[in-house]
Backbone as a chain_set.jsonl record, in Angstrom:
{"seq": "RHFAPQDEGVCVSLLNEAGAKLRDSAAFDRGDPQPLNAIGDVLVALAEQEAAAGAAPAASARLEAALNEGFRVALHLSRADTDAMVGCAEVLALQGKAASRAGDTEGARSLYSEAARAYGWALQQPTKLGTYSERCDIRYNCGCALAAAGQEEEAGRVFAALLRSRGEELRQDLLNDADLAGFRSNGWFKQLLQVDGDSAGQL", "coords": {"N": [[44.014, 26.103, 75.705], [41.508, 24.851, 74.494], [39.096, 22.379, 74.507], [37.904, 20.098, 72.154], [35.031, 18.239, 72.164], [35.29, 15.733, 71.419], [37.92, 15.475, 71.756], [37.69, 16.245, 74.375], [37.003, 13.962, 75.696], [39.006, 11.831, 75.05], [41.028, 12.833, 76.724], [40.635, 12.598, 79.1], [40.355, 9.991, 79.197], [43.038, 9.339, 78.665], [43.737, 10.419, 81.262], [42.649, 8.72, 82.922], [43.465, 6.282, 82.348], [46.364, 6.715, 82.763], [46.248, 7.252, 85.483], [45.276, 4.76, 86.206], [47.937, 2.909, 85.673], [49.876, 4.424, 87.549], [48.295, 3.602, 90.127], [48.939, 0.948, 89.683], [51.771, 1.341, 90.121], [51.954, 2.186, 92.253], [51.292, 0.411, 94.135], [52.954, -1.549, 93.919], [55.219, -0.853, 94.965], [54.965, 0.341, 97.835], [56.257, 2.189, 99.422], [57.166, 4.216, 98.408], [56.656, 7.65, 97.774], [55.667, 9.399, 95.57], [54.601, 8.017, 93.366], [51.93, 8.245, 94.594], [51.651, 10.968, 94.7], [51.769, 11.687, 92.022], [49.089, 10.349, 91.299], [47.281, 12.053, 92.38], [47.995, 14.316, 91.284], [46.791, 13.424, 88.843], [43.893, 13.075, 89.165], [43.287, 15.415, 90.229], [43.691, 16.812, 87.793], [41.682, 15.043, 86.404], [39.55, 16.173, 88.071], [39.126, 18.82, 87.065], [38.778, 19.113, 84.403], [36.277, 17.827, 84.626], [35.02, 19.875, 86.098], [34.911, 21.944, 84.243], [33.12, 21.031, 82.171], [30.825, 21.107, 83.539], [30.778, 19.44, 85.508], [29.529, 19.25, 88.517], [29.452, 17.991, 91.08], [30.715, 14.961, 90.337], [33.846, 16.538, 89.827], [34.273, 17.469, 92.312], [34.336, 14.81, 93.886], [36.089, 13.73, 92.765], [38.501, 15.668, 93.555], [38.371, 15.119, 96.203], [39.424, 12.606, 96.46], [41.563, 12.517, 95.388], [42.918, 13.879, 97.432], [42.61, 11.883, 99.689], [43.524, 9.418, 98.279], [45.845, 10.258, 97.09], [47.57, 12.619, 97.622], [48.056, 12.875, 100.649], [47.794, 9.955, 101.474], [50.655, 10.27, 100.322], [51.871, 11.703, 102.062], [51.537, 10.59, 104.328], [53.454, 8.471, 103.971], [55.713, 9.632, 104.199], [56.422, 12.349, 105.791], [57.623, 14.702, 105.151], [57.435, 15.143, 102.742], [57.388, 17.678, 100.209], [56.342, 18.066, 98.062], [53.682, 16.67, 98.166], [53.003, 18.0, 100.299], [52.005, 20.784, 99.129], [50.724, 19.742, 97.074], [48.184, 18.725, 98.437], [47.962, 21.395, 99.39], [46.894, 22.637, 97.326], [44.821, 21.38, 96.28], [42.675, 22.054, 98.799], [42.625, 24.415, 98.011], [41.641, 24.45, 95.55], [38.996, 23.47, 96.482], [37.671, 24.872, 98.298], [37.701, 26.912, 96.511], [35.548, 26.054, 95.226], [33.629, 26.086, 97.304], [32.872, 28.153, 97.976], [31.868, 29.46, 95.482], [29.555, 28.183, 95.887], [28.097, 29.219, 97.872], [29.11, 28.497, 100.224], [30.44, 30.331, 102.44], [31.792, 30.041, 105.111], [32.327, 27.798, 104.954], [34.02, 27.192, 102.882], [36.153, 29.562, 104.143], [37.28, 28.121, 105.62], [38.459, 25.525, 104.424], [40.521, 27.744, 102.731], [42.27, 27.991, 104.669], [42.941, 26.162, 105.872], [44.152, 25.349, 103.472], [46.328, 27.314, 103.62], [47.598, 27.054, 105.662], [48.684, 24.361, 104.563], [50.725, 25.059, 102.643], [52.109, 26.651, 104.14], [53.544, 24.954, 105.422], [55.057, 23.688, 103.454], [56.595, 25.664, 102.714], [58.419, 26.145, 104.392], [60.361, 24.211, 104.099], [62.086, 25.147, 101.399], [64.395, 25.141, 99.787], [63.88, 22.811, 98.821], [61.677, 22.945, 96.944], [62.009, 23.305, 94.317], [62.627, 25.696, 91.902], [63.789, 29.254, 91.793], [61.658, 31.001, 90.614], [59.377, 29.353, 90.996], [59.036, 28.53, 93.537], [58.348, 30.959, 94.123], [55.81, 30.927, 93.47], [54.382, 29.361, 94.963], [54.664, 30.912, 97.303], [52.979, 32.667, 96.557], [50.695, 31.94, 96.245], [50.088, 30.963, 98.57], [49.686, 33.525, 100.026], [47.294, 34.277, 98.353], [45.894, 32.537, 99.25], [45.153, 32.828, 102.145], [44.111, 35.47, 101.826], [41.656, 34.546, 101.367], [40.869, 32.956, 103.327], [40.348, 35.17, 105.075], [42.451, 35.939, 106.482], [43.552, 38.581, 106.403], [45.762, 40.475, 106.693], [48.581, 39.064, 107.058], [48.355, 37.945, 104.627], [48.853, 40.238, 103.299], [51.756, 40.505, 104.204], [53.087, 38.712, 103.079], [52.393, 39.022, 99.96], [53.491, 41.848, 100.391], [56.193, 40.789, 101.045], [56.792, 39.458, 98.534], [56.753, 41.484, 96.556], [58.85, 43.511, 96.9], [60.998, 41.486, 96.419], [60.381, 40.857, 93.479], [58.874, 43.032, 92.27], [57.404, 45.101, 89.769], [56.167, 42.885, 87.905], [54.985, 41.073, 89.818], [53.142, 43.081, 90.956], [51.41, 43.434, 89.046], [50.378, 41.142, 88.387], [48.866, 40.99, 90.732], [47.064, 43.56, 90.246], [45.946, 42.053, 88.412], [44.746, 39.584, 88.807], [42.045, 37.765, 88.908], [41.245, 35.994, 91.334], [41.725, 37.785, 92.997], [40.196, 40.041, 92.98], [38.643, 40.989, 94.753], [39.259, 41.963, 96.859], [40.951, 44.259, 96.398], [39.676, 46.794, 96.942], [40.034, 47.291, 99.776], [41.649, 48.368, 102.362], [44.165, 47.566, 103.021], [45.145, 46.416, 100.812], [45.177, 48.35, 99.129], [47.486, 50.328, 100.278], [49.147, 48.262, 100.345], [49.724, 47.945, 97.357], [50.646, 50.9, 97.05], [48.43, 52.429, 96.262], [45.714, 55.408, 95.581], [42.395, 56.13, 96.406], [41.331, 57.111, 94.45], [43.006, 55.641, 92.02], [42.529, 53.231, 92.333], [39.675, 52.945, 92.279], [40.044, 52.164, 89.415], [41.156, 49.958, 88.874]], "CA": [[43.58, 25.319, 75.076], [40.018, 24.642, 74.446], [39.366, 20.856, 73.768], [36.281, 20.193, 71.548], [34.438, 17.351, 72.941], [36.191, 14.521, 71.128], [39.434, 15.734, 72.65], [38.003, 16.291, 76.376], [37.432, 12.622, 75.772], [40.399, 11.303, 74.388], [42.094, 13.435, 77.614], [39.554, 12.245, 79.94], [40.764, 9.134, 78.687], [44.591, 8.981, 78.801], [44.19, 10.299, 82.184], [42.152, 7.298, 83.69], [44.717, 5.296, 81.926], [47.926, 7.45, 83.335], [45.905, 6.994, 87.033], [45.446, 2.896, 86.455], [49.29, 2.612, 85.605], [50.002, 4.888, 88.661], [48.224, 2.878, 91.449], [49.886, -0.317, 90.073], [53.067, 1.61, 90.245], [52.353, 2.526, 94.062], [50.984, -0.721, 94.281], [54.401, -2.732, 93.759], [56.83, 0.232, 95.957], [54.495, 1.236, 99.076], [57.461, 2.79, 99.967], [57.758, 5.741, 97.135], [55.703, 8.581, 97.873], [56.055, 10.0, 94.4], [53.553, 7.663, 92.654], [51.207, 8.724, 94.95], [51.81, 12.015, 94.254], [51.554, 11.443, 90.571], [48.022, 9.969, 91.24], [46.637, 12.805, 92.959], [47.624, 15.284, 89.94], [46.033, 12.89, 87.598], [42.969, 13.167, 89.8], [43.044, 16.809, 90.004], [43.445, 16.879, 85.667], [40.357, 15.0, 86.077], [38.747, 17.239, 88.462], [39.419, 20.506, 86.039], [38.189, 18.382, 82.689], [35.213, 17.832, 84.767], [34.379, 21.188, 86.55], [34.37, 22.615, 82.909], [31.797, 19.874, 81.364], [29.862, 21.551, 84.664], [30.003, 17.883, 86.25], [30.825, 19.789, 89.709], [29.456, 17.068, 92.057], [31.947, 14.24, 90.159], [34.538, 16.844, 90.397], [34.122, 17.248, 93.651], [34.407, 13.613, 93.878], [38.191, 13.841, 92.33], [39.006, 16.684, 94.283], [38.615, 14.656, 97.725], [39.896, 11.142, 95.893], [43.35, 13.532, 95.264], [43.677, 14.105, 98.659], [42.423, 10.548, 100.048], [44.002, 8.313, 97.43], [47.213, 10.364, 96.377], [48.677, 13.606, 98.785], [47.484, 12.618, 102.021], [49.02, 8.72, 101.803], [52.068, 10.382, 100.335], [52.13, 12.376, 103.492], [51.479, 9.205, 105.579], [54.563, 7.772, 104.105], [57.043, 10.575, 104.369], [55.893, 13.653, 106.455], [58.321, 15.944, 105.002], [57.227, 15.269, 101.045], [56.995, 19.098, 100.134], [55.298, 17.914, 96.684], [52.619, 16.271, 98.702], [51.96, 19.134, 100.791], [51.62, 21.474, 97.878], [49.538, 19.105, 96.188], [47.305, 19.194, 99.523], [47.254, 22.961, 99.507], [46.742, 23.163, 95.631], [43.519, 21.099, 96.239], [41.805, 22.476, 99.471], [42.221, 25.939, 97.531], [40.41, 24.174, 94.489], [37.83, 22.983, 97.257], [37.405, 26.193, 98.789], [36.645, 27.983, 95.533], [34.433, 25.42, 94.497], [32.562, 25.766, 98.199], [32.823, 29.665, 98.042], [30.858, 29.486, 94.033], [28.298, 27.216, 95.878], [27.714, 30.159, 98.831], [28.928, 28.169, 101.468], [31.069, 31.047, 102.943], [32.374, 29.747, 106.032], [33.102, 26.731, 104.435], [35.177, 27.977, 101.952], [37.012, 30.006, 104.466], [37.77, 26.722, 106.672], [39.443, 25.059, 103.536], [41.459, 28.015, 102.51], [42.97, 28.374, 106.263], [44.091, 24.603, 105.926], [45.459, 25.114, 102.563], [47.274, 28.228, 103.759], [48.938, 25.984, 106.25], [49.675, 23.403, 103.92], [51.577, 25.665, 101.904], [53.406, 27.327, 105.007], [54.331, 23.575, 105.784], [56.106, 23.2, 102.966], [57.565, 26.724, 102.349], [59.248, 25.936, 105.595], [61.805, 23.929, 103.636], [62.471, 26.315, 100.235], [64.918, 24.027, 99.113], [62.945, 21.533, 98.382], [60.246, 23.204, 96.08], [62.491, 23.695, 92.924], [63.529, 26.955, 91.158], [63.231, 30.58, 92.485], [60.412, 31.19, 90.249], [58.583, 28.235, 91.432], [58.872, 28.894, 95.331], [57.955, 32.498, 94.404], [54.664, 31.196, 92.755], [54.007, 28.813, 95.945], [54.246, 32.316, 97.913], [52.085, 33.918, 96.305], [49.506, 30.993, 96.063], [50.104, 31.031, 100.073], [49.019, 34.724, 100.134], [45.435, 34.105, 97.896], [45.107, 31.362, 100.14], [45.264, 33.784, 103.31], [43.512, 36.582, 102.04], [40.706, 33.778, 100.869], [40.524, 32.645, 104.66], [40.033, 35.866, 106.152], [43.392, 36.528, 107.144], [44.156, 39.327, 105.403], [47.159, 41.007, 107.308], [49.01, 37.867, 106.84], [48.647, 38.326, 103.26], [49.453, 41.545, 102.873], [53.003, 40.451, 104.655], [53.259, 37.489, 101.72], [52.534, 39.854, 99.275], [54.815, 42.599, 100.134], [57.743, 40.677, 100.127], [57.282, 39.375, 96.974], [56.733, 42.867, 95.725], [60.293, 43.566, 97.057], [61.884, 40.66, 95.281], [59.163, 40.795, 92.015], [58.506, 43.792, 91.675], [56.73, 45.345, 88.957], [55.929, 41.817, 87.755], [53.904, 40.432, 90.67], [52.426, 44.32, 90.864], [50.974, 43.486, 87.45], [49.623, 39.8, 88.844], [47.937, 41.691, 92.185], [45.994, 43.628, 89.817], [44.772, 41.435, 87.181], [44.097, 37.967, 89.446], [40.677, 37.145, 89.559], [40.925, 35.428, 92.565], [42.093, 38.746, 94.163], [39.204, 41.165, 92.646], [37.469, 41.236, 96.1], [39.803, 42.731, 97.855], [41.231, 45.525, 96.039], [38.819, 48.006, 97.5], [40.219, 47.133, 100.945], [42.737, 49.834, 102.243], [45.201, 46.729, 103.049], [45.726, 46.599, 99.123], [45.436, 49.8, 98.376], [48.533, 50.651, 100.924], [49.755, 47.402, 99.215], [50.103, 48.643, 95.86], [50.437, 52.554, 97.088], [47.375, 53.568, 95.407], [45.184, 56.061, 96.582], [41.324, 55.312, 96.282], [40.854, 57.403, 93.055], [43.282, 54.574, 91.036], [42.283, 52.149, 92.818], [38.777, 52.636, 91.206], [40.551, 52.103, 88.201], [41.513, 48.419, 89.075]], "C": [[42.364, 25.13, 75.665], [39.853, 23.287, 73.956], [38.247, 20.583, 72.928], [36.491, 18.713, 71.998], [35.178, 15.977, 72.688], [37.771, 14.648, 71.905], [39.424, 15.454, 73.733], [38.01, 14.72, 76.259], [37.767, 11.556, 75.763], [41.445, 11.955, 75.876], [41.485, 12.559, 78.572], [40.765, 10.625, 80.296], [42.131, 8.173, 79.066], [44.581, 9.36, 80.283], [43.739, 9.222, 83.089], [43.309, 6.46, 83.542], [46.109, 5.45, 82.624], [47.273, 6.671, 84.922], [45.424, 5.362, 87.242], [46.779, 2.779, 86.981], [49.862, 2.792, 86.702], [50.048, 4.273, 89.684], [48.855, 1.029, 90.77], [51.391, -0.213, 90.007], [53.319, 2.02, 91.852], [52.069, 1.288, 94.431], [51.957, -1.699, 94.486], [55.091, -2.061, 94.355], [55.559, 1.176, 96.389], [55.364, 1.884, 99.607], [57.5, 4.466, 99.506], [56.208, 6.784, 97.533], [55.333, 9.463, 96.399], [54.684, 9.288, 93.484], [52.779, 8.073, 93.059], [50.773, 9.906, 95.172], [51.067, 12.52, 92.705], [49.758, 11.367, 90.587], [46.646, 11.007, 91.693], [46.672, 14.235, 91.451], [47.02, 14.46, 89.001], [44.675, 13.093, 87.898], [42.545, 14.683, 89.893], [42.592, 17.336, 88.174], [42.043, 16.756, 86.075], [39.326, 15.733, 86.579], [38.241, 18.607, 87.588], [38.573, 20.31, 84.829], [36.599, 18.355, 83.34], [34.07, 18.952, 85.352], [34.222, 22.087, 85.48], [33.471, 22.098, 81.946], [30.6, 20.53, 82.605], [29.534, 20.245, 85.181], [30.843, 18.437, 87.585], [30.669, 18.343, 90.911], [30.779, 15.667, 91.449], [33.442, 15.483, 90.423], [35.392, 17.118, 91.722], [34.394, 15.958, 94.608], [35.891, 13.642, 93.58], [38.905, 14.364, 93.101], [39.192, 16.046, 95.621], [38.918, 13.069, 97.306], [41.755, 11.812, 95.815], [43.851, 13.456, 96.573], [43.479, 12.844, 98.985], [43.337, 9.208, 99.353], [45.559, 9.149, 97.306], [47.947, 11.263, 97.434], [48.769, 13.054, 99.739], [48.251, 11.32, 102.072], [50.085, 9.343, 101.473], [52.208, 10.785, 101.554], [52.434, 11.101, 104.697], [53.088, 8.562, 105.377], [55.858, 8.422, 104.231], [56.214, 12.283, 104.437], [56.644, 15.213, 106.204], [58.384, 16.189, 103.421], [56.868, 16.853, 100.701], [55.689, 18.676, 98.714], [54.037, 17.474, 97.314], [51.917, 17.697, 99.697], [51.638, 20.131, 99.949], [50.873, 21.297, 97.23], [48.403, 19.21, 97.047], [46.738, 20.696, 99.354], [46.494, 23.362, 98.389], [44.482, 22.387, 95.933], [42.352, 21.321, 97.207], [41.915, 23.765, 99.002], [41.094, 25.762, 96.683], [39.168, 24.164, 95.421], [37.019, 24.208, 97.981], [36.891, 27.441, 97.796], [35.035, 27.415, 95.322], [32.983, 25.793, 95.964], [32.184, 27.606, 98.17], [31.791, 29.991, 96.821], [29.219, 28.644, 94.894], [27.337, 27.864, 97.183], [28.169, 29.42, 99.811], [30.576, 28.824, 102.505], [32.328, 30.605, 104.254], [33.127, 28.34, 105.795], [34.519, 26.819, 103.747], [36.177, 29.106, 102.639], [38.053, 28.776, 105.508], [39.036, 26.094, 105.554], [40.379, 26.229, 103.137], [42.366, 28.045, 103.488], [43.801, 27.299, 106.09], [44.961, 24.806, 104.653], [46.542, 26.412, 102.288], [48.215, 27.408, 104.553], [49.801, 24.91, 105.442], [50.945, 23.77, 102.796], [52.175, 26.311, 102.895], [53.838, 26.061, 105.405], [55.432, 23.367, 104.744], [56.871, 24.651, 102.29], [58.548, 26.836, 103.441], [60.496, 24.838, 104.979], [61.852, 24.231, 101.572], [63.128, 25.67, 99.381], [64.619, 22.996, 98.239], [61.479, 21.685, 97.372], [60.75, 24.009, 95.071], [62.992, 24.908, 92.889], [62.871, 28.036, 91.694], [62.014, 30.607, 92.331], [59.026, 29.818, 90.875], [58.21, 28.468, 93.176], [58.015, 30.383, 95.276], [56.453, 31.953, 94.217], [53.748, 30.165, 93.685], [53.744, 30.119, 97.071], [53.128, 32.935, 97.465], [50.732, 33.221, 96.204], [49.162, 30.974, 97.283], [49.473, 32.583, 100.227], [47.739, 34.631, 99.798], [44.645, 33.302, 99.138], [44.653, 32.264, 101.389], [44.501, 35.084, 102.839], [41.772, 35.941, 101.786], [39.986, 33.505, 102.321], [40.001, 33.419, 105.608], [41.578, 36.487, 106.796], [44.386, 37.116, 106.361], [45.452, 40.033, 105.4], [47.972, 39.927, 107.137], [49.125, 37.635, 105.389], [49.666, 39.345, 102.338], [50.809, 41.767, 103.105], [54.006, 39.669, 103.553], [53.693, 38.406, 101.115], [53.764, 40.939, 99.127], [55.787, 41.861, 99.988], [57.845, 40.111, 98.963], [57.139, 40.275, 96.295], [58.374, 43.078, 95.895], [60.964, 42.624, 96.14], [61.471, 40.575, 93.493], [59.078, 41.745, 91.415], [57.868, 44.149, 90.455], [55.713, 43.974, 87.909], [54.752, 40.953, 88.444], [53.186, 41.869, 91.201], [51.45, 43.976, 89.915], [49.945, 42.129, 88.131], [48.352, 40.145, 90.215], [46.711, 42.112, 91.444], [45.357, 42.895, 88.909], [44.276, 39.904, 87.785], [42.842, 38.32, 89.595], [40.205, 36.764, 90.583], [41.11, 36.952, 93.476], [41.01, 40.276, 93.776], [38.464, 41.41, 93.947], [37.834, 42.063, 97.215], [40.748, 43.962, 97.437], [40.831, 46.693, 96.322], [39.372, 48.015, 98.833], [41.152, 48.121, 101.113], [43.685, 48.463, 102.425], [45.705, 46.361, 101.972], [45.758, 47.049, 98.962], [46.732, 50.463, 98.774], [49.624, 49.187, 100.117], [50.774, 47.694, 98.128], [50.91, 50.443, 96.062], [49.717, 53.056, 95.848], [46.615, 54.264, 96.15], [43.989, 55.39, 95.946], [40.596, 56.057, 94.723], [41.416, 56.233, 91.945], [42.403, 53.495, 91.54], [40.522, 51.775, 91.995], [38.937, 52.045, 90.298], [41.195, 50.714, 88.06], [40.879, 47.638, 88.047]], "O": [[42.078, 25.184, 76.861], [40.486, 22.998, 72.941], [37.34, 21.263, 73.407], [37.548, 18.107, 72.169], [35.586, 15.25, 73.595], [38.438, 13.789, 72.482], [40.276, 14.819, 74.356], [39.002, 14.148, 76.711], [37.253, 10.528, 76.205], [42.577, 11.487, 76.001], [42.172, 11.556, 78.767], [41.562, 10.359, 81.195], [42.293, 7.027, 79.485], [45.423, 8.697, 80.89], [44.484, 8.854, 83.998], [43.997, 6.019, 84.462], [46.825, 4.512, 82.974], [47.805, 5.663, 85.387], [45.252, 4.872, 88.357], [47.041, 2.613, 88.172], [50.429, 1.825, 87.213], [51.075, 4.107, 90.342], [49.11, 0.109, 91.547], [52.166, -1.163, 89.888], [54.372, 2.137, 92.479], [52.832, 0.959, 95.339], [51.743, -2.657, 95.229], [56.129, -2.708, 94.492], [55.145, 2.195, 95.837], [54.961, 2.25, 100.712], [57.774, 5.501, 100.114], [55.019, 6.468, 97.498], [54.458, 10.314, 96.561], [53.845, 10.038, 92.985], [52.198, 8.687, 92.164], [49.699, 10.104, 95.74], [50.206, 13.353, 92.423], [49.129, 12.222, 89.963], [45.451, 10.832, 91.452], [45.741, 14.817, 90.894], [46.635, 15.165, 88.068], [44.018, 13.335, 86.886], [41.398, 15.012, 89.589], [41.649, 17.921, 87.642], [41.259, 17.701, 86.167], [38.329, 16.011, 85.912], [37.145, 19.169, 87.584], [37.822, 21.155, 84.343], [35.704, 18.824, 82.636], [32.849, 18.985, 85.203], [33.448, 23.03, 85.646], [33.115, 22.753, 80.967], [29.419, 20.291, 82.354], [28.377, 19.853, 85.33], [32.04, 18.311, 87.843], [31.64, 17.817, 91.456], [31.727, 15.473, 92.208], [34.129, 15.148, 91.388], [36.58, 17.032, 92.031], [34.618, 16.039, 95.815], [36.727, 13.542, 94.479], [39.935, 13.809, 93.483], [40.191, 16.409, 96.243], [38.466, 12.283, 98.139], [42.811, 11.347, 96.246], [44.98, 13.056, 96.86], [44.425, 12.241, 98.479], [43.7, 8.212, 99.979], [46.507, 8.386, 97.488], [48.856, 10.762, 98.096], [49.874, 12.522, 99.84], [49.34, 11.371, 102.645], [50.923, 9.139, 102.351], [52.831, 9.983, 102.25], [53.288, 10.899, 105.56], [53.805, 8.233, 106.321], [56.925, 7.82, 104.351], [55.701, 13.018, 103.592], [56.439, 16.317, 106.708], [59.063, 17.051, 102.862], [55.743, 17.14, 101.109], [54.507, 19.004, 98.608], [53.099, 18.106, 96.829], [50.78, 18.169, 99.74], [50.468, 20.41, 100.211], [50.205, 22.165, 96.669], [47.46, 19.806, 96.526], [45.578, 21.09, 99.231], [45.621, 24.23, 98.405], [43.384, 22.916, 95.764], [41.217, 20.99, 96.866], [41.181, 24.51, 99.651], [40.02, 26.362, 96.724], [38.259, 24.919, 95.077], [35.795, 24.265, 98.097], [36.156, 28.408, 97.998], [33.928, 27.951, 95.274], [31.773, 25.772, 95.743], [31.048, 28.016, 98.406], [30.871, 30.763, 97.093], [28.085, 28.642, 94.417], [26.259, 27.388, 97.538], [27.421, 29.678, 100.753], [31.448, 28.14, 103.041], [33.526, 30.879, 104.192], [34.173, 27.925, 106.293], [35.677, 26.565, 104.081], [37.003, 29.618, 101.883], [39.223, 28.792, 105.889], [40.243, 26.17, 105.782], [41.5, 25.72, 103.151], [43.513, 28.15, 103.055], [45.031, 27.323, 106.119], [46.164, 24.55, 104.623], [47.283, 26.592, 101.322], [49.364, 27.121, 104.217], [50.997, 24.629, 105.522], [51.791, 23.026, 102.299], [53.21, 26.759, 102.401], [54.941, 26.223, 105.925], [56.547, 22.947, 105.053], [57.686, 24.532, 101.375], [59.476, 27.639, 103.342], [61.561, 24.799, 105.597], [61.615, 23.362, 100.732], [62.679, 25.514, 98.245], [65.096, 22.543, 97.198], [60.579, 20.875, 97.151], [60.285, 25.115, 94.797], [63.777, 25.273, 93.765], [61.691, 28.003, 92.043], [61.191, 30.395, 93.222], [57.805, 29.943, 90.965], [57.105, 28.524, 93.717], [57.251, 30.811, 96.141], [55.679, 32.612, 94.912], [52.563, 30.021, 93.384], [52.646, 30.228, 97.616], [52.437, 33.707, 98.13], [49.71, 33.897, 96.086], [47.944, 30.962, 97.465], [48.378, 32.479, 100.78], [46.9, 34.836, 100.675], [43.541, 33.347, 99.682], [43.425, 32.295, 101.471], [44.286, 35.837, 103.788], [40.799, 36.672, 101.969], [38.796, 33.755, 102.512], [39.415, 33.034, 106.619], [41.618, 37.467, 107.539], [45.434, 36.713, 105.857], [46.143, 40.198, 104.394], [48.103, 40.729, 106.213], [50.145, 37.06, 105.008], [50.521, 39.347, 101.452], [51.361, 42.75, 102.61], [55.183, 39.884, 103.264], [54.829, 38.859, 101.251], [54.64, 41.004, 98.265], [56.449, 41.992, 98.958], [58.888, 40.197, 98.315], [57.402, 40.034, 95.117], [59.094, 42.772, 94.945], [61.472, 43.051, 95.103], [62.218, 40.28, 92.56], [59.145, 41.741, 90.186], [57.722, 43.089, 89.846], [54.678, 44.274, 87.314], [53.858, 40.334, 87.868], [52.467, 41.582, 92.158], [50.368, 44.467, 90.235], [48.745, 42.347, 88.299], [47.28, 39.587, 90.445], [45.615, 41.576, 91.602], [44.182, 43.135, 88.633], [43.475, 39.207, 87.162], [42.53, 39.185, 90.413], [39.048, 36.98, 90.942], [40.582, 37.075, 94.581], [41.176, 41.369, 94.318], [37.556, 42.24, 93.902], [37.193, 42.623, 98.104], [41.266, 44.595, 98.356], [41.511, 47.673, 96.02], [39.136, 49.143, 99.267], [41.524, 48.765, 100.132], [44.101, 48.357, 101.272], [46.846, 45.904, 102.05], [46.651, 47.065, 98.114], [47.265, 51.157, 97.908], [50.662, 49.349, 99.475], [52.001, 47.692, 98.029], [51.61, 50.971, 95.197], [50.08, 53.725, 94.881], [46.605, 54.009, 97.354], [44.11, 54.429, 95.187], [39.626, 55.627, 94.098], [40.635, 55.828, 91.084], [41.53, 53.019, 90.814], [40.218, 50.757, 91.373], [38.068, 51.212, 90.043], [41.766, 50.455, 87.0], [41.028, 46.416, 88.019]]}, "num_chains": 1, "name": "protein.A"}
């Protein structure tokens, strides 16, 4: 959905209000990581609103706050909290994308590598990651992070396993995902999808 300017303002206002209530909840029960994870989610949503509005510095600050006020604090309370692990991974991947857009190739790879590690930690506890479809989504995001980090062999293994279980649905994701566009001419990607050079040029 595309928000009108007044709708965007209302959305940001509601998110800020939600964040304030969650901070109160986190302060009341300091042993529960879930309000902290929710704070992280709200801050990510605010970052996405600000990025869409062209406010890159503000979006960057929100993402950093999502880590340092939300997900990382939740992990400090519970090292096995998979919601916090996935939250960290998603923020790090967003930071990697922002760094890449800014031309910081090495910084982006480092952030994507951190994201892949965080996804990997969460995937060690698959029964805590929701439904089968949700677990596949997390594995897919891990594969994207690995590819962006330059760990293409590992990414290929992740995607190959998903292809075996998700088949054509996953194949279409790989063919159409803009985040993977830069890898489609690479040998490992062609081999993954069993396409030759001629058909790869039509992707």
